[in-house]
mmCIF file with all atom_site columns, C-alpha atoms and ligand atoms in Angstrom:
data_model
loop_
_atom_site.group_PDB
_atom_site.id
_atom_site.type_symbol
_atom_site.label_atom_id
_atom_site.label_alt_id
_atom_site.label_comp_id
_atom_site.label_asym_id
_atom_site.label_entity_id
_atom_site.label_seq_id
_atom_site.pdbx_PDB_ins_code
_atom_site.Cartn_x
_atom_site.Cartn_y
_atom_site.Cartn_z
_atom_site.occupancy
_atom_site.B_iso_or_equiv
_atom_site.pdbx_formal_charge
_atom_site.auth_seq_id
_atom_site.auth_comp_id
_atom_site.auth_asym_id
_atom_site.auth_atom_id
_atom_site.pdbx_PDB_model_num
ATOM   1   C CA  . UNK R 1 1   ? 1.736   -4.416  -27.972 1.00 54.00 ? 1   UNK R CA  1
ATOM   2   C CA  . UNK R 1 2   ? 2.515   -5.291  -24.240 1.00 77.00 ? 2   UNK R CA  1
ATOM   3   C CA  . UNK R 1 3   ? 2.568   -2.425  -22.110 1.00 92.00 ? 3   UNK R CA  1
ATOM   4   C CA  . UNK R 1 4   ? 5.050   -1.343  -20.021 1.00 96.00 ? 4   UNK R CA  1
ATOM   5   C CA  . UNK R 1 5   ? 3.501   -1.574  -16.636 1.00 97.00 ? 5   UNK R CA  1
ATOM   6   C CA  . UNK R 1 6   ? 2.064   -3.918  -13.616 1.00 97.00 ? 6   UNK R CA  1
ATOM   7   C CA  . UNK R 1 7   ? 0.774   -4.083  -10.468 1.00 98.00 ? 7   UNK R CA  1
ATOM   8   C CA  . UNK R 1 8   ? 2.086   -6.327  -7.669  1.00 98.00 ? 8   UNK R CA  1
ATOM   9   C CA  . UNK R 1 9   ? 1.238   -6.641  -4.224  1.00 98.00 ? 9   UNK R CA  1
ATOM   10  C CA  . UNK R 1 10  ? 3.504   -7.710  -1.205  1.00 98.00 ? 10  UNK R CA  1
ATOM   11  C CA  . UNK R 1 11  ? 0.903   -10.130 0.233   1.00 98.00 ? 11  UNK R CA  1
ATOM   12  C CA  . UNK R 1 12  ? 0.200   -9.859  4.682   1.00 98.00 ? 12  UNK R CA  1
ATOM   13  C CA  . UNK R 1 13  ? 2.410   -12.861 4.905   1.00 98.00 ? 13  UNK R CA  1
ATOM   14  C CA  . UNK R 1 14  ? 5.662   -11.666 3.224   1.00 98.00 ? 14  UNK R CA  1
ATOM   15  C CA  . UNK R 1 15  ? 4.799   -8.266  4.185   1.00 98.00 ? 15  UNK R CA  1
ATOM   16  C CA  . UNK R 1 16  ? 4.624   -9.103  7.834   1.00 98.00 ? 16  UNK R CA  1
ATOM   17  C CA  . UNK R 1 17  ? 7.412   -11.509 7.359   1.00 98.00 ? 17  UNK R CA  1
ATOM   18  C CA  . UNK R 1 18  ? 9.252   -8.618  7.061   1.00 98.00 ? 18  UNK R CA  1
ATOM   19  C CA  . UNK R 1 19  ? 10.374  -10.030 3.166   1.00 98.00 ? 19  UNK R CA  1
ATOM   20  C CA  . UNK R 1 20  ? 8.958   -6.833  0.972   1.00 98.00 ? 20  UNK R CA  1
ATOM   21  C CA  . UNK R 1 21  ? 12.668  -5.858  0.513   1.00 98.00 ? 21  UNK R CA  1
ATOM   22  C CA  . UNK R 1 22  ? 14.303  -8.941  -0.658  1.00 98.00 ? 22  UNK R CA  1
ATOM   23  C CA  . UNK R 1 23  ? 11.594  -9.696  -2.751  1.00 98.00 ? 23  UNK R CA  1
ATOM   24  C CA  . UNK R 1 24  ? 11.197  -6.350  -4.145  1.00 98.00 ? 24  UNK R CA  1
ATOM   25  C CA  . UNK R 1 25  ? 15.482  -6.425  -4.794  1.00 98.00 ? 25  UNK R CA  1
ATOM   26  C CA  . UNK R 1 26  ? 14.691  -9.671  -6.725  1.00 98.00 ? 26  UNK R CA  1
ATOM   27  C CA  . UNK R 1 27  ? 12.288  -8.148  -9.037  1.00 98.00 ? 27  UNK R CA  1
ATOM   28  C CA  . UNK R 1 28  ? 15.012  -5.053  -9.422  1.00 98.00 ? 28  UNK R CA  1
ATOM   29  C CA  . UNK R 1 29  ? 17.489  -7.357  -10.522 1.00 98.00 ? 29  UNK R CA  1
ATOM   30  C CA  . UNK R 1 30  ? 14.694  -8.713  -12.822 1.00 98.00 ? 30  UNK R CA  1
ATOM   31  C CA  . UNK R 1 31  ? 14.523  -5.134  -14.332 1.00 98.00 ? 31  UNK R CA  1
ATOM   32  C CA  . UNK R 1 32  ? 11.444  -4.013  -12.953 1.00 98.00 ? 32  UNK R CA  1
ATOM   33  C CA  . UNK R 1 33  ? 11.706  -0.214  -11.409 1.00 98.00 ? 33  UNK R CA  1
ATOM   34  C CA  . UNK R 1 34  ? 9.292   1.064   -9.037  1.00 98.00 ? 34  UNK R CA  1
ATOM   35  C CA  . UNK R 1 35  ? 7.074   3.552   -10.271 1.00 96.00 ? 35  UNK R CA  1
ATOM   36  C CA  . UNK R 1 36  ? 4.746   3.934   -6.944  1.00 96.00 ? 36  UNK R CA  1
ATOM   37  C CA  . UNK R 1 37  ? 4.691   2.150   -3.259  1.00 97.00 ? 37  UNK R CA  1
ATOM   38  C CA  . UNK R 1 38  ? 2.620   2.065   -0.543  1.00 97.00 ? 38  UNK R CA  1
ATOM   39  C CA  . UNK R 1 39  ? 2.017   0.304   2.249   1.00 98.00 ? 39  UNK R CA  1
ATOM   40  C CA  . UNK R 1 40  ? -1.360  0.145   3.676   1.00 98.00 ? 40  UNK R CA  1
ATOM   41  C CA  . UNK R 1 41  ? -4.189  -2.188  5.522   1.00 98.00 ? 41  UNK R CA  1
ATOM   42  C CA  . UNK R 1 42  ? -6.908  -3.243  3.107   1.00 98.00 ? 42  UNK R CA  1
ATOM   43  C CA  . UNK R 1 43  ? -10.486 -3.009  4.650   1.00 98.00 ? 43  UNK R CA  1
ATOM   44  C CA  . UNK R 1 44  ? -12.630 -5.826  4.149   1.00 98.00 ? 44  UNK R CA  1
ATOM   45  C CA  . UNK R 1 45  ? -14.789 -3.761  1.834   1.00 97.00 ? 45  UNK R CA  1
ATOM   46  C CA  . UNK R 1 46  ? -11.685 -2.482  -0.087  1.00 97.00 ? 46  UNK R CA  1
ATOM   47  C CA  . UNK R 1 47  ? -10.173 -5.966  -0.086  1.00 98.00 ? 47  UNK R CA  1
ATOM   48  C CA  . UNK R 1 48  ? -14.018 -7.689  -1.387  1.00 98.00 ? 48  UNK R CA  1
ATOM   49  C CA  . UNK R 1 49  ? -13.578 -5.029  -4.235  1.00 97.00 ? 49  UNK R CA  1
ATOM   50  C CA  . UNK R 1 50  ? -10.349 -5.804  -5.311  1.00 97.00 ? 50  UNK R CA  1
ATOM   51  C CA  . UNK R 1 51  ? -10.997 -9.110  -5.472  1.00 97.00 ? 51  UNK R CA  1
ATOM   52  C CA  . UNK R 1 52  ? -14.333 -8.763  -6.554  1.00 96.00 ? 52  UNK R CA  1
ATOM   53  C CA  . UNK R 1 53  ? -13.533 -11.356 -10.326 1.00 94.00 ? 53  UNK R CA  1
ATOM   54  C CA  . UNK R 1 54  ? -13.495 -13.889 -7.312  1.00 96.00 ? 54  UNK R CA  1
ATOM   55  C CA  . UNK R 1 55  ? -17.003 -13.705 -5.637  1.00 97.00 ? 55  UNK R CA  1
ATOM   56  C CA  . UNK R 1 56  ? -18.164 -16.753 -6.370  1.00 98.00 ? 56  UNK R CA  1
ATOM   57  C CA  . UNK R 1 57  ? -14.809 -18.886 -6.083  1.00 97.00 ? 57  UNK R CA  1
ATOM   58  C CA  . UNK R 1 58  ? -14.851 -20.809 -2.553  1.00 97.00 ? 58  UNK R CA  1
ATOM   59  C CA  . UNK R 1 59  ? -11.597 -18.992 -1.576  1.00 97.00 ? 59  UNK R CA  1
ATOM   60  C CA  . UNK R 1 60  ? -13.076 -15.705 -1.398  1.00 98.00 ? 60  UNK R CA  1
ATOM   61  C CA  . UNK R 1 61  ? -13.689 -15.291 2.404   1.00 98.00 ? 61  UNK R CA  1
ATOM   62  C CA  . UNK R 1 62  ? -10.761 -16.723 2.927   1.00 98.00 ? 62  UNK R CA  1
ATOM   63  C CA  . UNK R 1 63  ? -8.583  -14.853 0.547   1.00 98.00 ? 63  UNK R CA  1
ATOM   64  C CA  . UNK R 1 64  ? -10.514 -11.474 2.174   1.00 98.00 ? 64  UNK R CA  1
ATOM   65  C CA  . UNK R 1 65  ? -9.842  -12.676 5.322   1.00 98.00 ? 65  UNK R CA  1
ATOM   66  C CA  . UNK R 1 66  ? -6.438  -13.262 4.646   1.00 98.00 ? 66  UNK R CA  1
ATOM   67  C CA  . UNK R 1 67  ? -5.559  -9.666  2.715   1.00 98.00 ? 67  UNK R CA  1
ATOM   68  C CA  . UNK R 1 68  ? -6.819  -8.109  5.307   1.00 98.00 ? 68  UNK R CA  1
ATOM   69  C CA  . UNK R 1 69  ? -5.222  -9.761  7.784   1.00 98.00 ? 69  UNK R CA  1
ATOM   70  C CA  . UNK R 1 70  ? -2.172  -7.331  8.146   1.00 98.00 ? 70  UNK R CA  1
ATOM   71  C CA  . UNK R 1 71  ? -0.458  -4.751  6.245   1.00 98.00 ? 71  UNK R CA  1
ATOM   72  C CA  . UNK R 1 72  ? 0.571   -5.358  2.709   1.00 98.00 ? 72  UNK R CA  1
ATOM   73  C CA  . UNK R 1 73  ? 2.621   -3.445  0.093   1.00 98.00 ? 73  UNK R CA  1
ATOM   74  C CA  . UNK R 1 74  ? 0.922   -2.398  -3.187  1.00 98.00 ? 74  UNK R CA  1
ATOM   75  C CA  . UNK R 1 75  ? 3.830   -1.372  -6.030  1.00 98.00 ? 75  UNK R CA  1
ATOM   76  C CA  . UNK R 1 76  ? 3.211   -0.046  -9.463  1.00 97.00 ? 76  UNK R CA  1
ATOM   77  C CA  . UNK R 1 77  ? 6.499   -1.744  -11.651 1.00 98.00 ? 77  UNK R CA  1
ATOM   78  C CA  . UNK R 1 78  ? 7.443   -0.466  -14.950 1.00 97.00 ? 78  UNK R CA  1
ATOM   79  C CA  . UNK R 1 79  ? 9.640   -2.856  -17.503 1.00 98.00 ? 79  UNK R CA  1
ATOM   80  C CA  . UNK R 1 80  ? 9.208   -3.894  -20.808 1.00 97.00 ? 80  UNK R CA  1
ATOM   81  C CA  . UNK R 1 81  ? 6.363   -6.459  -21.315 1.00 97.00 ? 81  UNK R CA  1
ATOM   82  C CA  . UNK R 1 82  ? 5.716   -5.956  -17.793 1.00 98.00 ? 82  UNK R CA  1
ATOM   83  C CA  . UNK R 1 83  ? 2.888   -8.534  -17.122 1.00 98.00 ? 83  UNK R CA  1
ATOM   84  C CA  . UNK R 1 84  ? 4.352   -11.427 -18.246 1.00 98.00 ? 84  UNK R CA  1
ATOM   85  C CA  . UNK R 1 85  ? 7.463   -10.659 -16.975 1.00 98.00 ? 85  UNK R CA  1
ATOM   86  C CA  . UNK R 1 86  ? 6.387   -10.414 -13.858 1.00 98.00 ? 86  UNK R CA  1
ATOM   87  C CA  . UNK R 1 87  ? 4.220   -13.581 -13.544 1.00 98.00 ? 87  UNK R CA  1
ATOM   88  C CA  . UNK R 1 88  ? 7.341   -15.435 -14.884 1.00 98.00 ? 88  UNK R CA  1
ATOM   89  C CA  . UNK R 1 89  ? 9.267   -14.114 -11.531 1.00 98.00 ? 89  UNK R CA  1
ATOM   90  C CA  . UNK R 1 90  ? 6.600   -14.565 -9.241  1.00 98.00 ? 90  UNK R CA  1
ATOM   91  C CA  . UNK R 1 91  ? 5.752   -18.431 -10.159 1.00 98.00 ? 91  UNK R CA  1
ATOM   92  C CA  . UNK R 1 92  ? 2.609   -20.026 -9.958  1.00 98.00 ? 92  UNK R CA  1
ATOM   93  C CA  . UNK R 1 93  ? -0.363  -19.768 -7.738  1.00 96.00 ? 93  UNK R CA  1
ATOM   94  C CA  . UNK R 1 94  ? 0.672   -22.913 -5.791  1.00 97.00 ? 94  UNK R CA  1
ATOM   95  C CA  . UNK R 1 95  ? 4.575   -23.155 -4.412  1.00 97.00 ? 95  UNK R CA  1
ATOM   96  C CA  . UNK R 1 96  ? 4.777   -26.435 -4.832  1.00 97.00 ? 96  UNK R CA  1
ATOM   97  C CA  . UNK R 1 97  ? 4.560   -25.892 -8.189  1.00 98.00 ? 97  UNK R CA  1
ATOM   98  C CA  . UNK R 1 98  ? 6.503   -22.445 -8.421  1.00 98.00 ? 98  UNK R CA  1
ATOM   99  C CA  . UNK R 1 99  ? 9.824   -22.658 -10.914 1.00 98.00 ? 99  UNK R CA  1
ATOM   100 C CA  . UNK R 1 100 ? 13.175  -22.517 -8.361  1.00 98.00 ? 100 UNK R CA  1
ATOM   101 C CA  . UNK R 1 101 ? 13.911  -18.680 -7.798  1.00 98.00 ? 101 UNK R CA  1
ATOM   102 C CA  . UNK R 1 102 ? 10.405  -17.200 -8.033  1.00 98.00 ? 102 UNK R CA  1
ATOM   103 C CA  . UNK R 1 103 ? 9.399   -15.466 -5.294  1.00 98.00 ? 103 UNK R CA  1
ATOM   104 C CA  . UNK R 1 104 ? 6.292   -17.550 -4.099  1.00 98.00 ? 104 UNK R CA  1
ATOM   105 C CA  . UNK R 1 105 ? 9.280   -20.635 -4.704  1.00 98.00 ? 105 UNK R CA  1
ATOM   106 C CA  . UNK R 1 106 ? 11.067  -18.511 -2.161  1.00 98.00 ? 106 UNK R CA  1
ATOM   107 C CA  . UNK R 1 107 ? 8.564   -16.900 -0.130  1.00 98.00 ? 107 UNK R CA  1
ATOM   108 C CA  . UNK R 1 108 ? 5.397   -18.439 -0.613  1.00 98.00 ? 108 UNK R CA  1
ATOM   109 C CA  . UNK R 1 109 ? 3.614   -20.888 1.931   1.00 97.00 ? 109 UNK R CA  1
ATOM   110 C CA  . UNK R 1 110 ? 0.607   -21.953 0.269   1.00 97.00 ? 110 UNK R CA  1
ATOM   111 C CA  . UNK R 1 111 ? -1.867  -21.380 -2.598  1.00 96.00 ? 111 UNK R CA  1
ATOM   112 C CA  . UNK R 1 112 ? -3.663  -18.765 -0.211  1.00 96.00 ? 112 UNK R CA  1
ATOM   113 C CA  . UNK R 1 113 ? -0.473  -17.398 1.753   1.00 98.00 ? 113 UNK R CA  1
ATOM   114 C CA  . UNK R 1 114 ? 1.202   -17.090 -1.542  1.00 98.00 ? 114 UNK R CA  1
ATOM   115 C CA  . UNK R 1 115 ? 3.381   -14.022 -0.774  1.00 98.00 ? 115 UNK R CA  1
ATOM   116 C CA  . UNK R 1 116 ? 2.420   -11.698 -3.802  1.00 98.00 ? 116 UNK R CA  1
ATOM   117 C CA  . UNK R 1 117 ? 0.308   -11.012 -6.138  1.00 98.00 ? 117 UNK R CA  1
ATOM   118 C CA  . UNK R 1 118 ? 0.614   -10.107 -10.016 1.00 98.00 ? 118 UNK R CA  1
ATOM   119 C CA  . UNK R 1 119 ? -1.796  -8.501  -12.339 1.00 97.00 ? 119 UNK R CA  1
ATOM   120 C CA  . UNK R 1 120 ? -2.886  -10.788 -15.591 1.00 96.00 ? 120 UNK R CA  1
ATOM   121 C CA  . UNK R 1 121 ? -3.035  -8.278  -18.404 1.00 97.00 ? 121 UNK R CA  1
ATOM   122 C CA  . UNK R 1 122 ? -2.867  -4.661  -19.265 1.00 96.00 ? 122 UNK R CA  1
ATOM   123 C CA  . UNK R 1 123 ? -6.221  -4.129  -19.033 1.00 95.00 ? 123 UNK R CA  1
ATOM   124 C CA  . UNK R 1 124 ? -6.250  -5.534  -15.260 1.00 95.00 ? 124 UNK R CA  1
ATOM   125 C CA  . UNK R 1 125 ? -3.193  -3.863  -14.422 1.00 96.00 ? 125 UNK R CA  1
ATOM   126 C CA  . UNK R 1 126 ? -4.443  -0.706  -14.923 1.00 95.00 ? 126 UNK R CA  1
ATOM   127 C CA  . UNK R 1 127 ? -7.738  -1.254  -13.185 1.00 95.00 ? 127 UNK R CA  1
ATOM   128 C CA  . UNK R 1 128 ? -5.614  -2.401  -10.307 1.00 96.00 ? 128 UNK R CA  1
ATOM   129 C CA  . UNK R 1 129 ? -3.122  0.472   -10.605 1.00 96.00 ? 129 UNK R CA  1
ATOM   130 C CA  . UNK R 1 130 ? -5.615  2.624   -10.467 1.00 95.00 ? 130 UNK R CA  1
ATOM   131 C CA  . UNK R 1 131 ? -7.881  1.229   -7.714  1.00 95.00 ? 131 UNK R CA  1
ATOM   132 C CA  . UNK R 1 132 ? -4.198  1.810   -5.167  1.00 97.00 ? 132 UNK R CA  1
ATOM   133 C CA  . UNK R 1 133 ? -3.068  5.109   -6.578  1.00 96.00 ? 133 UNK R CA  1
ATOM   134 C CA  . UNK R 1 134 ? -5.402  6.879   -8.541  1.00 90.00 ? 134 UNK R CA  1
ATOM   135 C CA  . UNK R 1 135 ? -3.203  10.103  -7.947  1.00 81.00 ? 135 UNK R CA  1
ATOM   136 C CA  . UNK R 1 136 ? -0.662  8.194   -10.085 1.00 77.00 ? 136 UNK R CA  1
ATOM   137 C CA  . UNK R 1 137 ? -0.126  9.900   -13.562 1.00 71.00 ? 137 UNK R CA  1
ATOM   138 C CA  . UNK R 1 138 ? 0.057   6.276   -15.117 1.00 71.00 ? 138 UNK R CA  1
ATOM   139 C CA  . UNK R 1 139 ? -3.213  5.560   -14.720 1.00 67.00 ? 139 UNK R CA  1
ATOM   140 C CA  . UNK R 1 140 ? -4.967  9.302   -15.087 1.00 54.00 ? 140 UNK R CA  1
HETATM 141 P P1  . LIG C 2 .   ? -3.700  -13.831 -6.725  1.00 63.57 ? 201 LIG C P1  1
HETATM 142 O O1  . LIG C 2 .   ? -3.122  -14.224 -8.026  1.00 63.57 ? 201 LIG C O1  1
HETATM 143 O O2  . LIG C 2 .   ? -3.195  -12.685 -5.997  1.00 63.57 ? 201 LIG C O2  1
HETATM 144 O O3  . LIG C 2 .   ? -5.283  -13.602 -6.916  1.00 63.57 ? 201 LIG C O3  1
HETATM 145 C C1  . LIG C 2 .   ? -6.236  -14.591 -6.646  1.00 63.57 ? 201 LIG C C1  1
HETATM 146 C C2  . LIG C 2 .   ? -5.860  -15.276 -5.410  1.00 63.57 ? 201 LIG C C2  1
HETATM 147 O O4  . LIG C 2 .   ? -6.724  -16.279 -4.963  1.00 63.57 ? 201 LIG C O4  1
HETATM 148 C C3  . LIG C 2 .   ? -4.564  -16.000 -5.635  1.00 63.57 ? 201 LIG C C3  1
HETATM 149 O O5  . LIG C 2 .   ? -3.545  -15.065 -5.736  1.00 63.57 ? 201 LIG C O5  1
HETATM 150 C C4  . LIG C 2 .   ? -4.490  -16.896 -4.413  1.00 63.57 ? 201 LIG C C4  1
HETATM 151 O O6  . LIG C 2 .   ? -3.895  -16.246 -3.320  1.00 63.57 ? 201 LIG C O6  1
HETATM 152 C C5  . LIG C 2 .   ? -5.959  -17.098 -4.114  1.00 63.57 ? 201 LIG C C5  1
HETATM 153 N N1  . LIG C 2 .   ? -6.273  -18.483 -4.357  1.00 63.57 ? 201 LIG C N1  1
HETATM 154 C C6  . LIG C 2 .   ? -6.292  -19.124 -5.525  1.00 63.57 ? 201 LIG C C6  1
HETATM 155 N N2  . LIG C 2 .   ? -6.627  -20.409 -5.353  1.00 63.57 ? 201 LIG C N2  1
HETATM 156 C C7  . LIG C 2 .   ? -6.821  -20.578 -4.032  1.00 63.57 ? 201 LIG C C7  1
HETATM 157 C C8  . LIG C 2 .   ? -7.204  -21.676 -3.211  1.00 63.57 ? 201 LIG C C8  1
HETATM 158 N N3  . LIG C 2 .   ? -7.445  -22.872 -3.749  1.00 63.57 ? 201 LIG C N3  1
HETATM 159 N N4  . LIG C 2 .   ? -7.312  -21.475 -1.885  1.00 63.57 ? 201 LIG C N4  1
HETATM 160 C C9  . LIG C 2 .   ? -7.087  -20.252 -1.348  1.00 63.57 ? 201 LIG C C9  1
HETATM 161 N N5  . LIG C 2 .   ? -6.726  -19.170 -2.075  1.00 63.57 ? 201 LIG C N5  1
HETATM 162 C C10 . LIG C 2 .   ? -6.596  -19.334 -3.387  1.00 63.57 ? 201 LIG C C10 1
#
């Protein structure tokens, strides 16, 4: 069964855009609740970590460089079938190819400065959860 919670992130660029509260009103009125936020700089060794599944892609300086480049705005959300909920309101990778009213349609300027980012399953959710707020009782 789908679980009931994701992680997002309010990328550097929205985050320093000052855009973390319209897009986190959007996913409110998409029926997500927040369960934890924080906002925080990623280190370059935190940030390498995260993204660690990406290692060998030839984004991943880039995309290191880039979350690290400012603050940004980890958020556990709870809803029902949480995941794929929330990759259907965040859109795809690429804007140009984002549905209208998704926030990387919205926010998004390109497939690296793509606003936000969504967890793919359960299992990675709650890795990701738990590498942002291991005090959380979620993800104990
Ligand atoms: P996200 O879903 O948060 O996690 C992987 C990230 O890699 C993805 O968002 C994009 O920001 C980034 N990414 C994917 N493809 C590219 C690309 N071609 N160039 C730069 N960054 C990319």
């Amino acid at each position: 069964m789908a679980g009931n919670y994701t992680l997002t992130i309010v990328k550097p660029d929205a985050f320093g855009a000052n855009k973390a509260g319209k897009i986190i009103a959007l996913l409110e009125d998409k029926g997500f609740s927040i369960v934890a936020a924080r906002a925080m700089r990623m280190s370059k060794e935190q940030a390498g970590a995260f993204y660690e599944v990406h290692a060998a892609r030839p984004f991943y300086g880039e995309l290191v460089e880039f979350m690290t480049s400012g603050a940004c705005m980890p958020i556990i959300l709870r809803r029902d079938n949480a995941v794929s909920a929330l990759r259907d309101a965040i859109g795809a990778t690429d804007p140009a190819e984002a549905a209208e009213g998704t926030v990387r349609k919205l926010y998004a300027e390109s497939k690296g400065r793509n606003a936000i980012h969504a967890s793919d399953s359960d299992e990675n959710a709650a890795r990701e959860a738990r590498f942002f707020f291991a005090e959380c009782e979620w993800v104990k």
